[in-house]
Short mmCIF file of C-alpha atoms and ligand atoms in Angstrom, two decimals:
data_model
loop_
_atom_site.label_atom_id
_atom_site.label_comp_id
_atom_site.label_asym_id
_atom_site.label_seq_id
_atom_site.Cartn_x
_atom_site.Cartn_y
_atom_site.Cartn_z
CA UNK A 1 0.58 -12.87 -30.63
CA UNK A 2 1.64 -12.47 -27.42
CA UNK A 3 4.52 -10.12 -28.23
CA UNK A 4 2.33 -7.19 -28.96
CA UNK A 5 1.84 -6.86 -25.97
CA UNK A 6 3.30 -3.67 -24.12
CA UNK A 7 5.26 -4.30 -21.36
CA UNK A 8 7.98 -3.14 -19.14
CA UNK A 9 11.31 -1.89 -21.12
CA UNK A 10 13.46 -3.28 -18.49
CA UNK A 11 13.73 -5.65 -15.64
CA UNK A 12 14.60 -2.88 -13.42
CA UNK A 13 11.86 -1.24 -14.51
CA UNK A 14 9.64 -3.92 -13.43
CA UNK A 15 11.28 -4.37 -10.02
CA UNK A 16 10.57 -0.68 -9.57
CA UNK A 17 7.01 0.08 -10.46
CA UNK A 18 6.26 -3.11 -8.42
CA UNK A 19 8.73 -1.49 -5.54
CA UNK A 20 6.90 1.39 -5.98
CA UNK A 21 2.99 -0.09 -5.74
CA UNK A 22 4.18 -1.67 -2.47
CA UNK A 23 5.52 1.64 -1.17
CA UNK A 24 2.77 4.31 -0.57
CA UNK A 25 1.47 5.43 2.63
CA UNK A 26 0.72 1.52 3.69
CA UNK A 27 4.37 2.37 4.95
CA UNK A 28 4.76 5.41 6.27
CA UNK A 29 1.17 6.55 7.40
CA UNK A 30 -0.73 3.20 8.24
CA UNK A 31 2.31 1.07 9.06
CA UNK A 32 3.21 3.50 11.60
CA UNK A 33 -0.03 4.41 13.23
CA UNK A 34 -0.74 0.43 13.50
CA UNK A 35 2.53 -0.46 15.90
CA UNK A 36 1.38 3.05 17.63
CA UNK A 37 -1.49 1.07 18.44
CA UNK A 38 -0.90 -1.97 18.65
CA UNK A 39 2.14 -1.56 21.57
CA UNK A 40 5.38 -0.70 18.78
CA UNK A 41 7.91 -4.11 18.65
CA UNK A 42 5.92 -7.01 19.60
CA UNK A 43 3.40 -5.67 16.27
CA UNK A 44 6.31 -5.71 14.22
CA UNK A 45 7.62 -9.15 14.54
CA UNK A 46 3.87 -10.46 14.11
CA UNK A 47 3.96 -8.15 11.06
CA UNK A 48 7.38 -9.71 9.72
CA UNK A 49 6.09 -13.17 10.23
CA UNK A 50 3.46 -12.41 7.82
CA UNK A 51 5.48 -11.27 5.45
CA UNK A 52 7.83 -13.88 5.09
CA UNK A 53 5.42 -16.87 5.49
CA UNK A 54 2.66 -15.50 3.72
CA UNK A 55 3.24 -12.63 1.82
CA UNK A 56 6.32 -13.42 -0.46
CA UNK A 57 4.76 -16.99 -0.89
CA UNK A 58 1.64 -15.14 -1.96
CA UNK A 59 3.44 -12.26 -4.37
CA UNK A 60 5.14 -14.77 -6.08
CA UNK A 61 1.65 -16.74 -6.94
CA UNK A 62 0.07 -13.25 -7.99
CA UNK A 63 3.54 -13.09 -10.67
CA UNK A 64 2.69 -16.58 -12.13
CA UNK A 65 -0.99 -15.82 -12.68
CA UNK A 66 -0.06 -12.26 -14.16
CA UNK A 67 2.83 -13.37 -16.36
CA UNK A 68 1.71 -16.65 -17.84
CA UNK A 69 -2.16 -15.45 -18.28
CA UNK A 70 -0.39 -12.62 -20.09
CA UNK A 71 -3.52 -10.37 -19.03
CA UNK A 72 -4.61 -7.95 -15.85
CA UNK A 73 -5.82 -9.21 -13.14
CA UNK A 74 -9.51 -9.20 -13.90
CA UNK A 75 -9.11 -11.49 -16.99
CA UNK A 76 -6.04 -13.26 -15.75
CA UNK A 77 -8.50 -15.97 -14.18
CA UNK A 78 -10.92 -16.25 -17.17
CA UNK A 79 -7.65 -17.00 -19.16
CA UNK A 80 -6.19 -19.72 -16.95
CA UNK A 81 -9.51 -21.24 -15.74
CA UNK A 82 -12.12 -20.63 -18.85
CA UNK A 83 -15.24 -21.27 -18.25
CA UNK A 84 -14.61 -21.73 -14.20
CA UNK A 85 -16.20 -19.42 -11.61
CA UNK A 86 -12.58 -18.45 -10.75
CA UNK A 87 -12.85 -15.06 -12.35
CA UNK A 88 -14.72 -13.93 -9.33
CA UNK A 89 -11.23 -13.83 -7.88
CA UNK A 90 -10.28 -11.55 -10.64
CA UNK A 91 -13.35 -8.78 -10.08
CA UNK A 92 -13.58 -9.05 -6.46
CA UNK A 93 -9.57 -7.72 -6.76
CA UNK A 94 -10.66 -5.06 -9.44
CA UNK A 95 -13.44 -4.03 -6.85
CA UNK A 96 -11.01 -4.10 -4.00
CA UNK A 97 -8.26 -2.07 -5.75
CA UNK A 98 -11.10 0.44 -7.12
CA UNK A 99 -12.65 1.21 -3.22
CA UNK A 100 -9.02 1.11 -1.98
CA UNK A 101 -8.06 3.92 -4.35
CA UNK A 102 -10.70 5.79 -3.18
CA UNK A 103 -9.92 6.11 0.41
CA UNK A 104 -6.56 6.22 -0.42
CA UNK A 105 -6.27 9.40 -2.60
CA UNK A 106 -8.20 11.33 0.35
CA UNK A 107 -5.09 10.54 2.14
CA UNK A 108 -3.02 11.15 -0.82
CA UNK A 109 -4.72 14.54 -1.62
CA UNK A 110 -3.47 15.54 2.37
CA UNK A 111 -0.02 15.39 1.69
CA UNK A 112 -0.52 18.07 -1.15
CA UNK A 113 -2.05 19.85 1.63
CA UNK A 114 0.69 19.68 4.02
CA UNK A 115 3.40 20.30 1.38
CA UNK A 116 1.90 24.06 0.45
CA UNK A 117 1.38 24.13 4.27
CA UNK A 118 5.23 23.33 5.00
CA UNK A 119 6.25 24.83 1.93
CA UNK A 120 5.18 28.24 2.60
CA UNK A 121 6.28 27.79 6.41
CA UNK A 122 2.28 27.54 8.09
CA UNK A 123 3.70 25.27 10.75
CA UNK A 124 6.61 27.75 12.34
CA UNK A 125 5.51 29.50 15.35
CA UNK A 126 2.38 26.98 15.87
CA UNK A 127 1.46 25.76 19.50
CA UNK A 128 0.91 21.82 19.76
CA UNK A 129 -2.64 22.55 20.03
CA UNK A 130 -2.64 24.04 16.76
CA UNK A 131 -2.12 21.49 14.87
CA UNK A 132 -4.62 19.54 16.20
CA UNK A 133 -7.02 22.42 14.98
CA UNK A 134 -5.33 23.24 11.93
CA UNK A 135 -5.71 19.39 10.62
CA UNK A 136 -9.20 19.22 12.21
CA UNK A 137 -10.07 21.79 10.13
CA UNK A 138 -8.41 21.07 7.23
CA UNK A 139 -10.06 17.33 6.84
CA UNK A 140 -13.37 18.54 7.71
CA UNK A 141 -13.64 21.54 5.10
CA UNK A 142 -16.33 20.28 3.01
CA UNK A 143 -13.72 21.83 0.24
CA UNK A 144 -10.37 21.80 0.39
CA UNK A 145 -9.47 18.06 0.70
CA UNK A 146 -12.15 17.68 -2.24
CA UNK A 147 -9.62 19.75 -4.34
CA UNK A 148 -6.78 17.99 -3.47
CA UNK A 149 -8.54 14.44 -3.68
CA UNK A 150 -8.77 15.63 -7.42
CA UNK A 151 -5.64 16.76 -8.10
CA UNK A 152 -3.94 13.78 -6.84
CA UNK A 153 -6.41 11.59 -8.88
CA UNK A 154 -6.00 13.55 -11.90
CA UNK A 155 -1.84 13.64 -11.82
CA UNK A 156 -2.40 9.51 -11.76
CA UNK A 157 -4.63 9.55 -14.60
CA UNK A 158 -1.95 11.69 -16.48
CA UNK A 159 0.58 8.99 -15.69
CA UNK A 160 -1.63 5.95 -16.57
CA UNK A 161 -2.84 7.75 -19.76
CA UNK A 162 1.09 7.77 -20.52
CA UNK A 163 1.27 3.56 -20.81
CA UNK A 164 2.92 1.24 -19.41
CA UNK A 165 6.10 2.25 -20.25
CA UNK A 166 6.28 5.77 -20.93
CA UNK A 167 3.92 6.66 -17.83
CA UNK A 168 4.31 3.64 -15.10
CA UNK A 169 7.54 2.58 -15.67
CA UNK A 170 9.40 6.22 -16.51
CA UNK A 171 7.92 7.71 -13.56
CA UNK A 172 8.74 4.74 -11.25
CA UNK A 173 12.35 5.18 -12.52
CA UNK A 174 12.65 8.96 -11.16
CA UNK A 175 10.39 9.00 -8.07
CA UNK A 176 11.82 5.37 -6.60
CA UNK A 177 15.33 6.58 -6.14
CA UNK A 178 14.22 10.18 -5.14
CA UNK A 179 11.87 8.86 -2.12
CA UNK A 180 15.28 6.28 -1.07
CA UNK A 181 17.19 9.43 -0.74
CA UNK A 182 14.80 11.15 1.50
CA UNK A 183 13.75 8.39 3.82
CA UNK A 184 17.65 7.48 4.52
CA UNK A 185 18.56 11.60 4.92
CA UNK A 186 14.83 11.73 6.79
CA UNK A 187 15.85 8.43 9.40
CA UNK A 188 19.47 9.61 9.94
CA UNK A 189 18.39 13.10 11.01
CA UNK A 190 15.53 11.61 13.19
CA UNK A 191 18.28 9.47 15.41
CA UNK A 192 20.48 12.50 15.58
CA UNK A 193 17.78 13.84 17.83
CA UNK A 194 18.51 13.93 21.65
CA UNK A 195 16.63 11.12 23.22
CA UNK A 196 15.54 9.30 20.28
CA UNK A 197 17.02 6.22 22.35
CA UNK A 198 13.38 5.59 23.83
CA UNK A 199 11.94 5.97 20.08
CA UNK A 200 14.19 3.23 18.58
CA UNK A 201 13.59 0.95 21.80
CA UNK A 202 9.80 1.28 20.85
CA UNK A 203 10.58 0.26 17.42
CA UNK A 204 12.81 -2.85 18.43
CA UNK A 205 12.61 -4.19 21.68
CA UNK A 206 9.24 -6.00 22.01
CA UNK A 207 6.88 -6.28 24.54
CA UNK A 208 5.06 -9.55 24.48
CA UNK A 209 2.31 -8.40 27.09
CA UNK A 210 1.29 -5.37 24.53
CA UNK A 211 -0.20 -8.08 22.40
CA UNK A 212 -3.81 -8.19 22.48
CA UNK A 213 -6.51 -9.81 21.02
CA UNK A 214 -7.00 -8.02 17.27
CA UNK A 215 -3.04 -7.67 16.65
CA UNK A 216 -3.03 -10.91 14.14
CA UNK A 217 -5.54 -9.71 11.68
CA UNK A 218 -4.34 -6.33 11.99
CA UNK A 219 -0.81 -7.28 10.96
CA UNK A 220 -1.90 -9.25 8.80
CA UNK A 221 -4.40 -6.93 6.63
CA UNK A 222 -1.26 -4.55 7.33
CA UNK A 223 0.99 -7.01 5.54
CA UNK A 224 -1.32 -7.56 2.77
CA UNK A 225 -1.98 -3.59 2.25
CA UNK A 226 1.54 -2.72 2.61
CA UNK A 227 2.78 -5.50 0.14
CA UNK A 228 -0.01 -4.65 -2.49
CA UNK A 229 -1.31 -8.06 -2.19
CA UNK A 230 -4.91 -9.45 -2.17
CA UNK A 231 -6.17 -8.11 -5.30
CA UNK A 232 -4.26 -8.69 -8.30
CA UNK A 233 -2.47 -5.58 -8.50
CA UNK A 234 0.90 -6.76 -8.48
CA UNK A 235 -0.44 -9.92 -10.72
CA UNK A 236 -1.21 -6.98 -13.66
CA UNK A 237 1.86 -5.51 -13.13
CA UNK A 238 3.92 -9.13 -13.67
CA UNK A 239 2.09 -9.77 -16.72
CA UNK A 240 4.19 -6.63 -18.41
CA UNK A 241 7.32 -8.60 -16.55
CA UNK A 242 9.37 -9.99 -19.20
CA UNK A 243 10.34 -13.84 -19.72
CA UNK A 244 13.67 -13.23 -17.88
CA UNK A 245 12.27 -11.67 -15.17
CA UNK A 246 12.94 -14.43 -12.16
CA UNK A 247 9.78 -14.31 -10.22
CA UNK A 248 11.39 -15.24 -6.64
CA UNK A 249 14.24 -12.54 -6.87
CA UNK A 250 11.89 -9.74 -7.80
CA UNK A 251 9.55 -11.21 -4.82
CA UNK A 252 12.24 -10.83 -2.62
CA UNK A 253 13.39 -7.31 -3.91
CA UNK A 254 9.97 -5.87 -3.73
CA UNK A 255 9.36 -7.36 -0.20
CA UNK A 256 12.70 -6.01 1.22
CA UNK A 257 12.40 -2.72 -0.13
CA UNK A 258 8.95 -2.42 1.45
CA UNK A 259 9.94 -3.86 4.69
CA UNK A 260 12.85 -1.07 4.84
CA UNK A 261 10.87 1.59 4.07
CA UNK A 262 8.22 0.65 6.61
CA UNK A 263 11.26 0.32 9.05
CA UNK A 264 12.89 3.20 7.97
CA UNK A 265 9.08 5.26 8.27
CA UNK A 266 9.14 4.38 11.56
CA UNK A 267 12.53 5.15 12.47
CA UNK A 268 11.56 8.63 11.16
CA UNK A 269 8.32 9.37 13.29
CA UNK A 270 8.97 7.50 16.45
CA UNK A 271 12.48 8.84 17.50
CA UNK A 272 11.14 12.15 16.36
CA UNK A 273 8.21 12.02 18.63
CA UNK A 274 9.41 10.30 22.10
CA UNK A 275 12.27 12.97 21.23
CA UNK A 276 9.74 15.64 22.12
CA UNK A 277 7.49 13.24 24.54
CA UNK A 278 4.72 12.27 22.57
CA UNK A 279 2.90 9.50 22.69
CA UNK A 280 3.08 7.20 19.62
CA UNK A 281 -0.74 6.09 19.23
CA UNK A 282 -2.63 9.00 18.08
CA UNK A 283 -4.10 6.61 15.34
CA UNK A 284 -4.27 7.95 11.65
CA UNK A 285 -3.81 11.46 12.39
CA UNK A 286 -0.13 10.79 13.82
CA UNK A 287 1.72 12.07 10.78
CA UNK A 288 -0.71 14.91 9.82
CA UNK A 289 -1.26 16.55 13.59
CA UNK A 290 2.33 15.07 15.61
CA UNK A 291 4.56 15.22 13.55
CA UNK A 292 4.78 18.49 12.52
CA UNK A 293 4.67 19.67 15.64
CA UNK A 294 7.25 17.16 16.15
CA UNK A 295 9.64 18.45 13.71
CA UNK A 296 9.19 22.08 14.92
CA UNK A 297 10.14 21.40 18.46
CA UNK A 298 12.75 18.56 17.66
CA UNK A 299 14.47 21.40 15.34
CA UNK A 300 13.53 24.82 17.16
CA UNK A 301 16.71 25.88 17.39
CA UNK A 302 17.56 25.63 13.70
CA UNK A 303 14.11 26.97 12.37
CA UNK A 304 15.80 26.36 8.41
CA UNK A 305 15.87 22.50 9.43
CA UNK A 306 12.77 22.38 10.97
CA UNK A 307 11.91 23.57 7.41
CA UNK A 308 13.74 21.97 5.23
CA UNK A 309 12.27 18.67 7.38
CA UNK A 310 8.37 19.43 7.08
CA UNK A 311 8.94 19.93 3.16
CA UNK A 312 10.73 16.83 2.33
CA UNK A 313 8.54 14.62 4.45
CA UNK A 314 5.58 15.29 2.67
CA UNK A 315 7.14 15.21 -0.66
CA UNK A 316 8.47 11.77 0.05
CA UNK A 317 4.87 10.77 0.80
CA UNK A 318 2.82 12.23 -2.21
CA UNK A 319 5.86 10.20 -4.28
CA UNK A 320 5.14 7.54 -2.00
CA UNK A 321 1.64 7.71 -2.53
CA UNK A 322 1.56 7.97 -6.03
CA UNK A 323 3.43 5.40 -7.46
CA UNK A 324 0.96 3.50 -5.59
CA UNK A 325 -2.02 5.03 -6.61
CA UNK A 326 -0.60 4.68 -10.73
CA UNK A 327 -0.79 0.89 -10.13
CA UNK A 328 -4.10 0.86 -8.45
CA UNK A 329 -5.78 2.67 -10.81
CA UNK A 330 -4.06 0.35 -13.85
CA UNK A 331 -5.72 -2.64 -12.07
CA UNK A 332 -9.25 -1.17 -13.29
CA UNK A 333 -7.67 0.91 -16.24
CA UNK A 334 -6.59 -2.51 -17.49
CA UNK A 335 -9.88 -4.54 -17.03
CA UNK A 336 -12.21 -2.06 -18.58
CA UNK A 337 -9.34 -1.70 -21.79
CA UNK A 338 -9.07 -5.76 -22.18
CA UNK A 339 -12.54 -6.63 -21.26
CA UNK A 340 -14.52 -4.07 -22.98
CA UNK A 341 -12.14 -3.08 -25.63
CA UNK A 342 -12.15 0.69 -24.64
CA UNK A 343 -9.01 2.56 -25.14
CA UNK A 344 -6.85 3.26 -22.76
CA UNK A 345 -7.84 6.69 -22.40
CA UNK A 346 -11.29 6.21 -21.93
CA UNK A 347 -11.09 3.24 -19.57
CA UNK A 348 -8.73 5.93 -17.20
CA UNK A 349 -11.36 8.77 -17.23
CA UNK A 350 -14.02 6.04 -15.92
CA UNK A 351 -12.00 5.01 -13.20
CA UNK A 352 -10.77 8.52 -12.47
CA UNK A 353 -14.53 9.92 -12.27
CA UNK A 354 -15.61 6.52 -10.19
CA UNK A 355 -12.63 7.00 -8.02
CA UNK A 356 -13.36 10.94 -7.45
CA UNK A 357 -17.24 10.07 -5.93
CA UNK A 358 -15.64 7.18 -3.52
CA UNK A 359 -13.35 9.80 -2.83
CA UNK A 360 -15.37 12.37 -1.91
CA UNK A 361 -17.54 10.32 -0.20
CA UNK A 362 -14.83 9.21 2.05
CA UNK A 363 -13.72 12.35 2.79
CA UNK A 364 -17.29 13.99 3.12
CA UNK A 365 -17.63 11.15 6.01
CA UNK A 366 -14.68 12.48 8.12
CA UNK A 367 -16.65 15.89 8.35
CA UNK A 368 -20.63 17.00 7.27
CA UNK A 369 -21.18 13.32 6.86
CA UNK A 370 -19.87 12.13 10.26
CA UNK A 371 -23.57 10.77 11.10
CA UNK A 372 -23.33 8.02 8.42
CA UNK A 373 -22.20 4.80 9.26
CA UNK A 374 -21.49 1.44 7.44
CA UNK A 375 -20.70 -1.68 9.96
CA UNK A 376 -21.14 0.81 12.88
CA UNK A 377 -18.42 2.86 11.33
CA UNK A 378 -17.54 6.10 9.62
CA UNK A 379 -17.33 5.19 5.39
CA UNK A 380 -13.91 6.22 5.81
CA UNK A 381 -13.18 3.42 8.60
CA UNK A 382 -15.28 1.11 7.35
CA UNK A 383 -13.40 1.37 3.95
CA UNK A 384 -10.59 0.63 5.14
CA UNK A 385 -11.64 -2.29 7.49
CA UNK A 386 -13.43 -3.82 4.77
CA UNK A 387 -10.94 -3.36 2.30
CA UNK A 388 -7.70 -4.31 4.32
CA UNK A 389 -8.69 -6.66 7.06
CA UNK A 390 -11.28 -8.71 5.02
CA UNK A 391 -10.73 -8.22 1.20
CA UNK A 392 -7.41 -8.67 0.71
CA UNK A 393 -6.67 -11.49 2.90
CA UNK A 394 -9.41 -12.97 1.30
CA UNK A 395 -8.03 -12.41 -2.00
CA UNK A 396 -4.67 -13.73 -1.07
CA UNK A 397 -6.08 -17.01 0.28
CA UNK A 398 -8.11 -17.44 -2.67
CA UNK A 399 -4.86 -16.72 -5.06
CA UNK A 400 -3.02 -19.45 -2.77
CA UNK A 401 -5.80 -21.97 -3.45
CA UNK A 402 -5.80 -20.98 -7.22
CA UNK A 403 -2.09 -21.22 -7.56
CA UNK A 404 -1.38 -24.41 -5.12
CA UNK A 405 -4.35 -26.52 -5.72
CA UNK A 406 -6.15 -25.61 -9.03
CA UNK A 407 -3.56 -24.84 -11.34
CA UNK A 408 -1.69 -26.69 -13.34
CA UNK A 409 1.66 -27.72 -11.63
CA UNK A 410 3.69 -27.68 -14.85
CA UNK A 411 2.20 -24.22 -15.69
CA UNK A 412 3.11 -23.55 -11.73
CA UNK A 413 6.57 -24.79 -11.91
CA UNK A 414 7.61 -23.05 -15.43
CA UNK A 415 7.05 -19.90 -14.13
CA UNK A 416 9.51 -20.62 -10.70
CA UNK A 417 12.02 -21.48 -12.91
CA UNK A 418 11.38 -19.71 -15.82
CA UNK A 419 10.98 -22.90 -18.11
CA UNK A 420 13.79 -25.02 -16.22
CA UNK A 421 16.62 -22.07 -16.58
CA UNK A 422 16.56 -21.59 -12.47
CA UNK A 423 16.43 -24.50 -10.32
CA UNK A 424 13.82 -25.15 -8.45
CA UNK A 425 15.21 -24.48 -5.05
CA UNK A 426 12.26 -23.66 -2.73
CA UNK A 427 9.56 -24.59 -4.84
CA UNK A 428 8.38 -27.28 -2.63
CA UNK A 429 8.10 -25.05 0.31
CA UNK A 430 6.85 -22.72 -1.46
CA UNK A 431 3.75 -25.15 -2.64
CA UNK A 432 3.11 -25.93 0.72
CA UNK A 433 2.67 -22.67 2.11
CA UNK A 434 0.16 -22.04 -0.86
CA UNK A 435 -1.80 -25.33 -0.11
CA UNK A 436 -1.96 -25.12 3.59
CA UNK A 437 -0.38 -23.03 5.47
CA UNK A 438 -1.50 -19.65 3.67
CA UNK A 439 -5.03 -20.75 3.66
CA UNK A 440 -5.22 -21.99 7.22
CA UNK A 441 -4.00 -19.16 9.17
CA UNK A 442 -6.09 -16.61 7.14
CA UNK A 443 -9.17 -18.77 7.62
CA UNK A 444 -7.96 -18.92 11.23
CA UNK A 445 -7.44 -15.15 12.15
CA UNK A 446 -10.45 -14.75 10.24
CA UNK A 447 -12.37 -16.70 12.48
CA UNK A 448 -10.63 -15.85 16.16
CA UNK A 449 -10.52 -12.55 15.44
CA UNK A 450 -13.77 -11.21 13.13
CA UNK A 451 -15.75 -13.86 15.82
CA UNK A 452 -16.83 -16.16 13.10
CA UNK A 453 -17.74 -19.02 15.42
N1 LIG B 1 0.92 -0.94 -1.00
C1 LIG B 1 0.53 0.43 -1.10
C2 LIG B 1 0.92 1.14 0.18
O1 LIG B 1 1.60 0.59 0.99
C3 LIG B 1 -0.92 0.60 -1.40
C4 LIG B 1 -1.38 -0.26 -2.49
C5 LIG B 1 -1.06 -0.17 -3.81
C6 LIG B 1 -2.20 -1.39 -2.36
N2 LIG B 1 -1.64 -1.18 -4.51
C7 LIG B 1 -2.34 -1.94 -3.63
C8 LIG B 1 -2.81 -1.97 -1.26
C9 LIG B 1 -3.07 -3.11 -3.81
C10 LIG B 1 -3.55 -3.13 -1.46
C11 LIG B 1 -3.66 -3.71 -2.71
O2 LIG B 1 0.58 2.25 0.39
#
C-alpha cells in the first residue's frame, strides 16, 4: 500500500529539496540582520550551539515522524498516535508554516523587485540617501509589492502543482547548485574588497559583552527558522525520503549546507558594508536599502561589476527564497490533499489564495496600515515574532517530547538505523537531548526571556 506513494526519485534529490527548504532568506536576509543586531560573533556561536544541540537532534526526530507515518505533517501524528490529542502538534505546524509563508513571500516578492531594479541598472548613479527613499517607497506602495507578493506565490503554486517529483524535487535539482555558485563567486568578491578585514572580524571574533538579554531566544527562533524546523515541514518532506535514505547523514548534510550559506551570507554583506563604513544593524532593511548602495560604492570604479553584483545577489535570493517557499506551501498543500481528499491542484489554489490575503495584509501593515498593531506590533513584526520566536520552538519541543518520550522506542530506533542496517552510534545521545535537554532549554529561554515568571 504504501508504495503508491509518490516520493522523491533519488536520495540526492531528497537531500536537496530539504537543503533547499532550509535555505531561503532565514539565511541571507534574517540571519544577517539578527548578528547586525545582536553585536555580529558572540550571536553566532550562541546561534551554532543551537544548532548542533538542538536543531540536528530535532531534524532528525521531524525525519522519523515523516518517514515511518508515511504521511505530511498534519496527519503524521494522527497516524502514529490515533486517537491521542497529539495531532494538535500536526495543525499547529500546518498553521505555523501557512502564516510563515505569508510574511515570507512579501519578502520574497522584494527580491523580484530589486532584480528588475538591478537588472535594468536603477541603482547606478544613486546617492546613499536614495536608497533609503527608493525602498521606503517601494514597500509602502499600496501596489507594487502586492504584485510581486503574487507573482512569487503564484511561480510556487506552479511548482507544487508539478508533484513531488517533477515540481519539488526537479526544481531543487537546478536552483540548489545554481545559488552554491553564486554565494561562493558572491563571498570571494566581497573579501577582495579593500578593508573587508573589519567585516570578517565582525563575523568571527566575538565579543562576549555584546550579549544582552534577548540574544538566546533570538538565536534560537533564528536556528529554528533557518533550519525549517518547528512545524513539520521538513517531517513532510522525509516522508517522500526513501527506505535507504540514512536519517542522521541527511541531518547533517542539510544542517551544514545551511550553516555555510548563512556563513557565507554574511561573509557577503558584512565585508561589503564595513568596506564602505556602514554600520551592520540597520535591522530588516539591511539587504534591500545598504547593500546596494554598498555594492555601488564598493565597485564604483568598475560600474559593469557593480552590475553584474546587484543582479546576481538578488537572483540568488528569489532561488533562495523559493525553494523555501515550494516546501512551505506543500506542508498545507499536503494536509488539505490527505485529509480532505482534494486533489492536488485544488488543495494548492486554497493555500495560494489564503497565503495571498496574509500576504497582503502583511505588506499593507508596513505602509497604509502602519496604525494596526497585534502584541504592540506592526502585523508584519508581530508575524514574525509569533511565528519564529514562539511557534516554532514550541513545535520543536513538542516534536522532542513526541519522539523521546511518547513514541515507541523500537519504531524510534528503526528509523536511526534504518531497521538495524546502520549502527546505532549516537542514538543514545541523541535520546537524551530529545528527553531533556531539548525540552528544558526551550522551556527555559521561554521563560527568562518572554518573562513568563
Ligand atoms: N528555512 C527557510 C529560510 O531559511 C524558511 C522556511 C522554510 C521555514 N520552511 C520553513 C521556516 C519551515 C520555518 C519553518 O528561509
Amino acid at each position: 500500500m504504501q508504495d503508491t506513494r509518490v516520493g522523491f526519485g533519488s536520495k540526492i534529490g531528497g537531500i536537496l529539496a530539504a537543503a533547499g527548504s532550509a535555505v531561503g532568506l532565514g539565511n541571507i536576509w534574517r540571519f544577517p540582520y539578527e548578528t547586525g543586531n545582536h553585536g555580529g560573533a558572540a550571536f553566532i556561536l550562541v546561534y551554532l550551539g543551537c544548532v548542533l544541540f538542538l536543531g540536528l537532534p530535532i531534524m532528525v526526530a521531524e525525519f522519523s515522524i515523516g518517514r515511518s507515518s508515511k504521511a505530511s505533517t498534519g496527519k503524521s501524528f494522527s497516524v502514529l498516535a490515533p486517537g491521542t490529542q497529539w495531532k494538535w502538534v500536526g495543525y499547529l505546524g500546518v498553521l505555523t508554516g501557512f502564516l510563515i509563508l505569508g510574511y515570507y513571500s512579501v519578502v520574497a516578492g522584494w527580491t523580484l523587485e530589486y532584480i528588475l531594479e538591478a537588472g535594468i541598472n536603477g541603482f547606478a548613479n544613486n546617492r546613499p540617501e536614495d536608497f533609503v527613499v527608493s525602498f521606503q517607497s517601494f514597500s509602502q506602495n499600496p501596489w507594487k509589492p502586492l504584485f510581486w507578493l503574487i507573482v512569487f506565490l503564484l511561480m510556487t503554486h506552479y511548482i507544487i502543482v508539478k508533484g513531488v517529483k517533477n515540481g519539488i524535487e526537479k526544481s531543487s535539482k537546478i536552483m540548489m547548485p545554481l545559488l552554491f555558485i553564486i554565494v561562493i563567486v558572491l563571498a570571494i568578491c566581497s573579501i577582495t574588497l579593500p578593508n573587508s578585514q573589519k567585516g570578517l572580524e565582525f563575523l568571527f571574533n566575538p565579543d562576549f559583552s555584546k550579549l544582552n538579554s534577548s540574544v538566546f531566544l533570538s538565536a534560537l527562533g533564528q536556528a529554528f527558522f533557518s533550519l525549517s524546523l518547528g512545524m513539520g515541514c521538513l517531517s513532510t518532506y522525509a516522508s517522500y525520503f526513501g527506505k535507504d535514505a540514512k536519517l542522521g547523514n541527511t541531518a547533517v548534510s542539510v544542517a551544514t549546507i545551511d550553516t555555510l550559506v548563512a556563513i557565507l551570507g554574511g561573509v557577503i554583506i558584512f565585508p561589503a558594508a564595513f568596506s564602505v563604513g556602514i554600520q551592520p544593524d540597520a535591522g530588516p532593511s539591511l539587504i534591500f536599502i545598504t547593500l546596494p548602495n554598498v555594492f555601488q560604492q564598493a565597485f564604483s570604479g568598475i560600474p559593469i561589476l557593480a552590475y553584474i553584483f546587484s543582479v546576481s545577489f538578488y537572483v540568488l535570493l528569489a532561488l533562495a527564497a523559493l525553494t523555501s517557499t515550494i516546501s512551505m506551501h506543500e506542508v498545507s498543500t499536503a494536509f488539505l490533499n490527505e485529509k480532505y481528499g482534494m486533489s492536488r491542484g485544488r488543495a494548492a489554489k486554497i493555500v495560494t489564495a489564503g497565503c495571498i490575503v496574509i500576504g497582503v495584509i502583511s505588506s499593507l501593515s508596513l505602509g497604509v496600515m502602519q496604525d494596526y498593531t497585534l502584541f504592540g506590533k506592526g502585523i508584519f513584526d508581530a508575524l514574525d515574532f509569533v511565528t519564529a520566536k514562539i511557534m516554532l520552538p514550541l513545535g520543536g519541543m513538542l516534536i522532542s517530547i513526541f519522539v523521546g518520550w511518547y513514541l515507541d522506542k523500537s519504531r524510534v530506533k528503526n528509523e536511526f538505523t534504518n531497521y538495524g542496517k546502520m549502527k546505532l552510534g549516537l542514538f543514545n545521545v541523541y535520546i537524551f537531548i530529545l528527553k531533556y535537554v531539548s525540552p528544558l532549554a526551550i522551556s527555559a529561554i521561554f521563560i527568562k526571556e518572554l518573562n513568563l515568571i
